[in-house]
Amino acid sequence: DRTALHVLMADEAYPIGPGPSRESYLDLERVIETAQRVRADAIHPGYGFFAESAAFARACEAAGIVFIGPAPETIEALGDKLAAREAARAAGVPLVPGTPGPVDSLAAARAAAKTIGYPVMLKAAAGGGGKGMRMVRAARQLDAAWTLTRGEAAAAFGDDRMYLERAIERPRHIEAQILADGRGRVVFLGERECSVQRRHQKLLEETPSPLFDARRRAAFGAAACRIAKQVGYRGAGTVEFIVDARGAFYFLEVNTRLQVEHPVTEMVTGLDLVAEQVRIAEGRGFSFGARPPAPRGWAMETRIIAEDPARQFMPSVGRIERVRFPQGPGVRNDAGVYRGYEIPIYYDSLLAKLVVWGEDRERARKRLARALREFVLEGVHTNIAFHRWLVEHPEFAAGRLSTGFLDEHFTAEALAPNREATAVALLAAALHAREERGRVTLPAAANGARRSRWSTETRRIGRPVR
């Protein structure tokens, strides 16, 4: 990624290995050695690679380098989903009914599922990022799901411990952004609605949630802060919850890092969350006083990804031939691409985050729709057209969301070109080309009025007038 935008813009950049992440960004010793060589005071881990690695945080401490994030012990405790559930239980936060600990055999899983009641979620204790989890709707599906999920967990996390929870049907996924100064003070910076997902991966986020009123929001934020205090949290973190149709929320997990979707919180609070992380790591606490800024307005973020929604979201690689970012008040582009950039095969396919702000949800939604229409990125397939479809969908516009939104409403045919609109566009292009060549003459009507250009020109190029 030597031609990546962040490398080109850096004051100093140092190679740490070849393209594959295991030989570079996930080579702990090489990263620490490079940081020591350049005399780095601190490392910000971002939101990938070592962002939630207790081993990396410990290595930083051992090398005398500040890790901008929670303490290693906190990362370790919250990275284990069963330990995190116990912390939530101790903090008095609601939990989805499930097994109190890991189930160590298929027979135990069968018994637990029968007690909990189907459908159930089979989850990896060390899982995260939507990996190592599977819904099981009936007893006949459990054996195969157990084998598959346990194997995935062992391969992805080196830990095949599993537990079960009751599955919440058509849930919403809502998360709380918190900041903790490491000295006992924890603040809630509002919730983010992250229900629009594909295979447990978030596609669009917004704040606030259209589901919450002030009373429910206060209870939600208080629960998140209790968990953070329970574990002595430090830095920025996200407490994730699953929410049922009645609005009851249940603890899912804690992400001990900055989230991809943090810009929406920044847009409504005016805070720079990365700057807050740095201040906390320096021991200076928050940039604000007794209370954080009250959120104002509404913000939405779409993840622009190199993939083809018309072909089951197949990843796309290649060269960016043309790019034009949308502009205007309330529009923010967090992008890492430019014309001529070759998308590498080794890393995440996220190209840009398009973020908008509006006075209310409908204004934000319309601004996002307009920005997506203006967004041009050619050379590779992207999901821009998918996001256009999404924000214009009546159910999305009404705020009726769930993690099953795409399963219920999206098909590849939804992105098929509108033949009538395409015909009109081609006709307009043909007319423009003829006019540019100076061949267009518009005869006057018998009464002196000019005929319709559409009527005249369709006749001139041999198209029927309807």
PDB file of C-alpha atoms in Angstrom, residues 250-426:
ATOM      1  CA  TYR A 250     -29.921  -6.486  25.806  1.00  0.00           C
ATOM      2  CA  PHE A 251     -26.132  -6.401  26.042  1.00  0.00           C
ATOM      3  CA  LEU A 252     -24.140  -7.839  23.128  1.00  0.00           C
ATOM      4  CA  GLU A 253     -20.483  -6.863  23.474  1.00  0.00           C
ATOM      5  CA  VAL A 254     -17.996  -4.037  23.963  1.00  0.00           C
ATOM      6  CA  ASN A 255     -15.721  -2.901  21.144  1.00  0.00           C
ATOM      7  CA  THR A 256     -12.564  -1.667  22.855  1.00  0.00           C
ATOM      8  CA  ARG A 257     -11.603   0.669  20.028  1.00  0.00           C
ATOM      9  CA  LEU A 258     -12.813   3.490  17.850  1.00  0.00           C
ATOM     10  CA  GLN A 259     -15.591   2.369  15.521  1.00  0.00           C
ATOM     11  CA  VAL A 260     -15.608   2.785  11.748  1.00  0.00           C
ATOM     12  CA  GLU A 261     -18.838   4.769  12.152  1.00  0.00           C
ATOM     13  CA  HIS A 262     -17.521   7.270  14.731  1.00  0.00           C
ATOM     14  CA  PRO A 263     -17.910  10.258  12.323  1.00  0.00           C
ATOM     15  CA  VAL A 264     -21.690  10.365  12.814  1.00  0.00           C
ATOM     16  CA  THR A 265     -21.159  10.991  16.524  1.00  0.00           C
ATOM     17  CA  GLU A 266     -18.630  13.693  15.684  1.00  0.00           C
ATOM     18  CA  MET A 267     -21.112  15.373  13.332  1.00  0.00           C
ATOM     19  CA  VAL A 268     -23.810  15.770  15.997  1.00  0.00           C
ATOM     20  CA  THR A 269     -21.559  16.558  18.987  1.00  0.00           C
ATOM     21  CA  GLY A 270     -18.838  18.645  17.337  1.00  0.00           C
ATOM     22  CA  LEU A 271     -16.189  16.545  19.091  1.00  0.00           C
ATOM     23  CA  ASP A 272     -13.100  15.009  17.500  1.00  0.00           C
ATOM     24  CA  LEU A 273     -13.092  11.519  19.015  1.00  0.00           C
ATOM     25  CA  VAL A 274      -9.530  10.761  17.930  1.00  0.00           C
ATOM     26  CA  ALA A 275      -8.351  13.947  19.640  1.00  0.00           C
ATOM     27  CA  GLU A 276     -10.266  12.879  22.758  1.00  0.00           C
ATOM     28  CA  GLN A 277      -8.486   9.508  22.655  1.00  0.00           C
ATOM     29  CA  VAL A 278      -5.112  11.227  22.479  1.00  0.00           C
ATOM     30  CA  ARG A 279      -5.970  13.576  25.362  1.00  0.00           C
ATOM     31  CA  ILE A 280      -7.038  10.647  27.543  1.00  0.00           C
ATOM     32  CA  ALA A 281      -3.857   8.711  26.695  1.00  0.00           C
ATOM     33  CA  GLU A 282      -1.814  11.768  27.684  1.00  0.00           C
ATOM     34  CA  GLY A 283      -3.629  11.904  31.028  1.00  0.00           C
ATOM     35  CA  ARG A 284      -5.324  15.234  30.254  1.00  0.00           C
ATOM     36  CA  GLY A 285      -8.908  13.990  30.417  1.00  0.00           C
ATOM     37  CA  PHE A 286     -11.724  15.302  28.239  1.00  0.00           C
ATOM     38  CA  SER A 287     -11.705  18.526  26.236  1.00  0.00           C
ATOM     39  CA  PHE A 288     -15.078  19.513  27.722  1.00  0.00           C
ATOM     40  CA  GLY A 289     -16.154  20.341  31.246  1.00  0.00           C
ATOM     41  CA  ALA A 290     -18.735  18.745  33.483  1.00  0.00           C
ATOM     42  CA  ARG A 291     -20.947  17.638  30.612  1.00  0.00           C
ATOM     43  CA  PRO A 292     -20.217  16.685  27.004  1.00  0.00           C
ATOM     44  CA  PRO A 293     -21.799  18.776  24.240  1.00  0.00           C
ATOM     45  CA  ALA A 294     -25.471  17.965  23.723  1.00  0.00           C
ATOM     46  CA  PRO A 295     -26.022  16.230  20.365  1.00  0.00           C
ATOM     47  CA  ARG A 296     -27.640  18.452  17.746  1.00  0.00           C
ATOM     48  CA  GLY A 297     -29.353  17.369  14.543  1.00  0.00           C
ATOM     49  CA  TRP A 298     -29.080  14.040  12.747  1.00  0.00           C
ATOM     50  CA  ALA A 299     -26.176  12.326  10.983  1.00  0.00           C
ATOM     51  CA  MET A 300     -25.925   9.352   8.636  1.00  0.00           C
ATOM     52  CA  GLU A 301     -22.954   7.448   7.232  1.00  0.00           C
ATOM     53  CA  THR A 302     -22.711   5.044   4.316  1.00  0.00           C
ATOM     54  CA  ARG A 303     -19.739   2.784   3.740  1.00  0.00           C
ATOM     55  CA  ILE A 304     -18.629   2.953   0.108  1.00  0.00           C
ATOM     56  CA  ILE A 305     -17.139  -0.465  -0.601  1.00  0.00           C
ATOM     57  CA  ALA A 306     -15.469  -2.018  -3.655  1.00  0.00           C
ATOM     58  CA  GLU A 307     -18.038  -4.732  -4.289  1.00  0.00           C
ATOM     59  CA  ASP A 308     -20.812  -5.562  -6.737  1.00  0.00           C
ATOM     60  CA  PRO A 309     -24.273  -5.689  -5.089  1.00  0.00           C
ATOM     61  CA  ALA A 310     -25.794  -7.064  -8.303  1.00  0.00           C
ATOM     62  CA  ARG A 311     -23.552 -10.145  -7.985  1.00  0.00           C
ATOM     63  CA  GLN A 312     -24.096 -11.000  -4.330  1.00  0.00           C
ATOM     64  CA  PHE A 313     -21.729  -8.221  -3.215  1.00  0.00           C
ATOM     65  CA  MET A 314     -18.727  -9.888  -4.834  1.00  0.00           C
ATOM     66  CA  PRO A 315     -15.462  -8.009  -4.010  1.00  0.00           C
ATOM     67  CA  SER A 316     -14.019  -5.850  -6.774  1.00  0.00           C
ATOM     68  CA  VAL A 317     -10.403  -4.865  -7.366  1.00  0.00           C
ATOM     69  CA  GLY A 318      -8.772  -2.697  -9.993  1.00  0.00           C
ATOM     70  CA  ARG A 319      -7.751   0.858 -10.779  1.00  0.00           C
ATOM     71  CA  ILE A 320      -9.784   3.944  -9.920  1.00  0.00           C
ATOM     72  CA  GLU A 321     -10.286   5.677 -13.275  1.00  0.00           C
ATOM     73  CA  ARG A 322     -12.449   8.578 -12.149  1.00  0.00           C
ATOM     74  CA  VAL A 323     -13.619   9.914  -8.810  1.00  0.00           C
ATOM     75  CA  ARG A 324     -15.792  12.861  -7.852  1.00  0.00           C
ATOM     76  CA  PHE A 325     -16.790  13.342  -4.243  1.00  0.00           C
ATOM     77  CA  PRO A 326     -20.074  15.055  -3.333  1.00  0.00           C
ATOM     78  CA  GLN A 327     -19.752  18.485  -1.771  1.00  0.00           C
ATOM     79  CA  GLY A 328     -21.882  21.044   0.015  1.00  0.00           C
ATOM     80  CA  PRO A 329     -22.966  22.033   3.524  1.00  0.00           C
ATOM     81  CA  GLY A 330     -23.306  19.119   5.916  1.00  0.00           C
ATOM     82  CA  VAL A 331     -21.387  16.683   3.682  1.00  0.00           C
ATOM     83  CA  ARG A 332     -18.171  14.987   4.807  1.00  0.00           C
ATOM     84  CA  ASN A 333     -16.013  12.556   2.830  1.00  0.00           C
ATOM     85  CA  ASP A 334     -13.618  10.322   4.745  1.00  0.00           C
ATOM     86  CA  ALA A 335     -11.945   8.765   1.717  1.00  0.00           C
ATOM     87  CA  GLY A 336      -8.686   7.032   0.925  1.00  0.00           C
ATOM     88  CA  VAL A 337      -8.792   6.830  -2.863  1.00  0.00           C
ATOM     89  CA  TYR A 338      -7.864   9.005  -5.814  1.00  0.00           C
ATOM     90  CA  ARG A 339      -7.783   8.756  -9.601  1.00  0.00           C
ATOM     91  CA  GLY A 340      -5.188   6.189 -10.636  1.00  0.00           C
ATOM     92  CA  TYR A 341      -5.160   4.360  -7.305  1.00  0.00           C
ATOM     93  CA  GLU A 342      -4.887   0.577  -7.549  1.00  0.00           C
ATOM     94  CA  ILE A 343      -7.023  -1.179  -4.941  1.00  0.00           C
ATOM     95  CA  PRO A 344      -4.857  -3.860  -3.279  1.00  0.00           C
ATOM     96  CA  ILE A 345      -6.147  -7.369  -2.669  1.00  0.00           C
ATOM     97  CA  TYR A 346      -4.735  -7.669   0.849  1.00  0.00           C
ATOM     98  CA  TYR A 347      -6.870  -5.277   2.885  1.00  0.00           C
ATOM     99  CA  ASP A 348     -10.424  -4.255   3.616  1.00  0.00           C
ATOM    100  CA  SER A 349     -12.423  -3.149   0.578  1.00  0.00           C
ATOM    101  CA  LEU A 350     -13.733   0.028   2.254  1.00  0.00           C
ATOM    102  CA  LEU A 351     -12.988   2.940  -0.108  1.00  0.00           C
ATOM    103  CA  ALA A 352     -14.735   5.851   1.573  1.00  0.00           C
ATOM    104  CA  LYS A 353     -17.233   6.877   4.199  1.00  0.00           C
ATOM    105  CA  LEU A 354     -19.847   9.371   3.079  1.00  0.00           C
ATOM    106  CA  VAL A 355     -21.238  11.237   6.089  1.00  0.00           C
ATOM    107  CA  VAL A 356     -23.988  13.841   6.141  1.00  0.00           C
ATOM    108  CA  TRP A 357     -25.686  16.026   8.753  1.00  0.00           C
ATOM    109  CA  GLY A 358     -29.154  17.548   8.779  1.00  0.00           C
ATOM    110  CA  GLU A 359     -31.415  19.361  11.230  1.00  0.00           C
ATOM    111  CA  ASP A 360     -33.626  16.254  11.448  1.00  0.00           C
ATOM    112  CA  ARG A 361     -33.745  12.727  10.045  1.00  0.00           C
ATOM    113  CA  GLU A 362     -35.644  13.553   6.872  1.00  0.00           C
ATOM    114  CA  ARG A 363     -33.322  16.427   5.978  1.00  0.00           C
ATOM    115  CA  ALA A 364     -30.301  14.218   6.635  1.00  0.00           C
ATOM    116  CA  ARG A 365     -31.786  11.415   4.541  1.00  0.00           C
ATOM    117  CA  LYS A 366     -32.504  13.710   1.601  1.00  0.00           C
ATOM    118  CA  ARG A 367     -29.033  15.224   1.826  1.00  0.00           C
ATOM    119  CA  LEU A 368     -27.528  11.742   1.789  1.00  0.00           C
ATOM    120  CA  ALA A 369     -29.647  10.775  -1.225  1.00  0.00           C
ATOM    121  CA  ARG A 370     -28.471  13.874  -3.082  1.00  0.00           C
ATOM    122  CA  ALA A 371     -24.826  13.247  -2.135  1.00  0.00           C
ATOM    123  CA  LEU A 372     -25.038   9.652  -3.359  1.00  0.00           C
ATOM    124  CA  ARG A 373     -26.408  10.846  -6.698  1.00  0.00           C
ATOM    125  CA  GLU A 374     -23.392  13.156  -7.031  1.00  0.00           C
ATOM    126  CA  PHE A 375     -20.831  10.533  -5.959  1.00  0.00           C
ATOM    127  CA  VAL A 376     -18.873   9.224  -8.963  1.00  0.00           C
ATOM    128  CA  LEU A 377     -16.332   6.424  -8.640  1.00  0.00           C
ATOM    129  CA  GLU A 378     -15.414   4.543 -11.818  1.00  0.00           C
ATOM    130  CA  GLY A 379     -12.989   1.749 -12.612  1.00  0.00           C
ATOM    131  CA  VAL A 380     -14.268  -0.773 -10.065  1.00  0.00           C
ATOM    132  CA  HIS A 381     -17.685  -1.926  -8.934  1.00  0.00           C
ATOM    133  CA  THR A 382     -18.994  -0.166  -5.820  1.00  0.00           C
ATOM    134  CA  ASN A 383     -22.127  -0.246  -3.687  1.00  0.00           C
ATOM    135  CA  ILE A 384     -23.047   3.399  -4.384  1.00  0.00           C
ATOM    136  CA  ALA A 385     -26.136   2.375  -6.380  1.00  0.00           C
ATOM    137  CA  PHE A 386     -27.158   0.058  -3.547  1.00  0.00           C
ATOM    138  CA  HIS A 387     -27.014   2.921  -1.050  1.00  0.00           C
ATOM    139  CA  ARG A 388     -29.107   5.077  -3.386  1.00  0.00           C
ATOM    140  CA  TRP A 389     -31.731   2.340  -3.374  1.00  0.00           C
ATOM    141  CA  LEU A 390     -31.513   1.975   0.397  1.00  0.00           C
ATOM    142  CA  VAL A 391     -31.986   5.608   1.426  1.00  0.00           C
ATOM    143  CA  GLU A 392     -34.919   6.009  -0.976  1.00  0.00           C
ATOM    144  CA  HIS A 393     -36.702   2.866   0.232  1.00  0.00           C
ATOM    145  CA  PRO A 394     -40.030   3.723   1.933  1.00  0.00           C
ATOM    146  CA  GLU A 395     -39.335   1.470   4.931  1.00  0.00           C
ATOM    147  CA  PHE A 396     -35.942   3.081   5.523  1.00  0.00           C
ATOM    148  CA  ALA A 397     -37.437   6.542   5.129  1.00  0.00           C
ATOM    149  CA  ALA A 398     -40.015   5.619   7.778  1.00  0.00           C
ATOM    150  CA  GLY A 399     -37.306   4.407  10.169  1.00  0.00           C
ATOM    151  CA  ARG A 400     -38.684   0.863  10.269  1.00  0.00           C
ATOM    152  CA  LEU A 401     -35.403  -1.021  10.533  1.00  0.00           C
ATOM    153  CA  SER A 402     -34.057  -4.379  11.646  1.00  0.00           C
ATOM    154  CA  THR A 403     -30.958  -6.475  11.053  1.00  0.00           C
ATOM    155  CA  GLY A 404     -33.060  -8.436   8.552  1.00  0.00           C
ATOM    156  CA  PHE A 405     -33.835  -5.361   6.441  1.00  0.00           C
ATOM    157  CA  LEU A 406     -31.898  -6.549   3.384  1.00  0.00           C
ATOM    158  CA  ASP A 407     -33.240 -10.091   3.580  1.00  0.00           C
ATOM    159  CA  GLU A 408     -36.761  -8.690   3.594  1.00  0.00           C
ATOM    160  CA  HIS A 409     -36.446  -5.953   0.981  1.00  0.00           C
ATOM    161  CA  PHE A 410     -33.359  -6.260  -1.226  1.00  0.00           C
ATOM    162  CA  THR A 411     -32.912  -8.242  -4.429  1.00  0.00           C
ATOM    163  CA  ALA A 412     -30.346  -7.714  -7.166  1.00  0.00           C
ATOM    164  CA  GLU A 413     -33.225  -6.772  -9.473  1.00  0.00           C
ATOM    165  CA  ALA A 414     -33.727  -3.653  -7.363  1.00  0.00           C
ATOM    166  CA  LEU A 415     -30.551  -2.255  -8.961  1.00  0.00           C
ATOM    167  CA  ALA A 416     -31.444  -3.208 -12.531  1.00  0.00           C
ATOM    168  CA  PRO A 417     -31.426  -0.165 -14.827  1.00  0.00           C
ATOM    169  CA  ASN A 418     -34.789   1.469 -15.400  1.00  0.00           C
ATOM    170  CA  ARG A 419     -35.298   0.899 -19.141  1.00  0.00           C
ATOM    171  CA  GLU A 420     -37.564   3.891 -19.594  1.00  0.00           C
ATOM    172  CA  ALA A 421     -35.189   6.204 -17.738  1.00  0.00           C
ATOM    173  CA  THR A 422     -32.252   4.810 -19.713  1.00  0.00           C
ATOM    174  CA  ALA A 423     -34.072   5.432 -23.004  1.00  0.00           C
ATOM    175  CA  VAL A 424     -34.800   9.034 -22.009  1.00  0.00           C
ATOM    176  CA  ALA A 425     -31.165   9.562 -21.014  1.00  0.00           C
ATOM    177  CA  LEU A 426     -29.903   8.148 -24.313  1.00  0.00           C
TER     178      LEU A 426
END
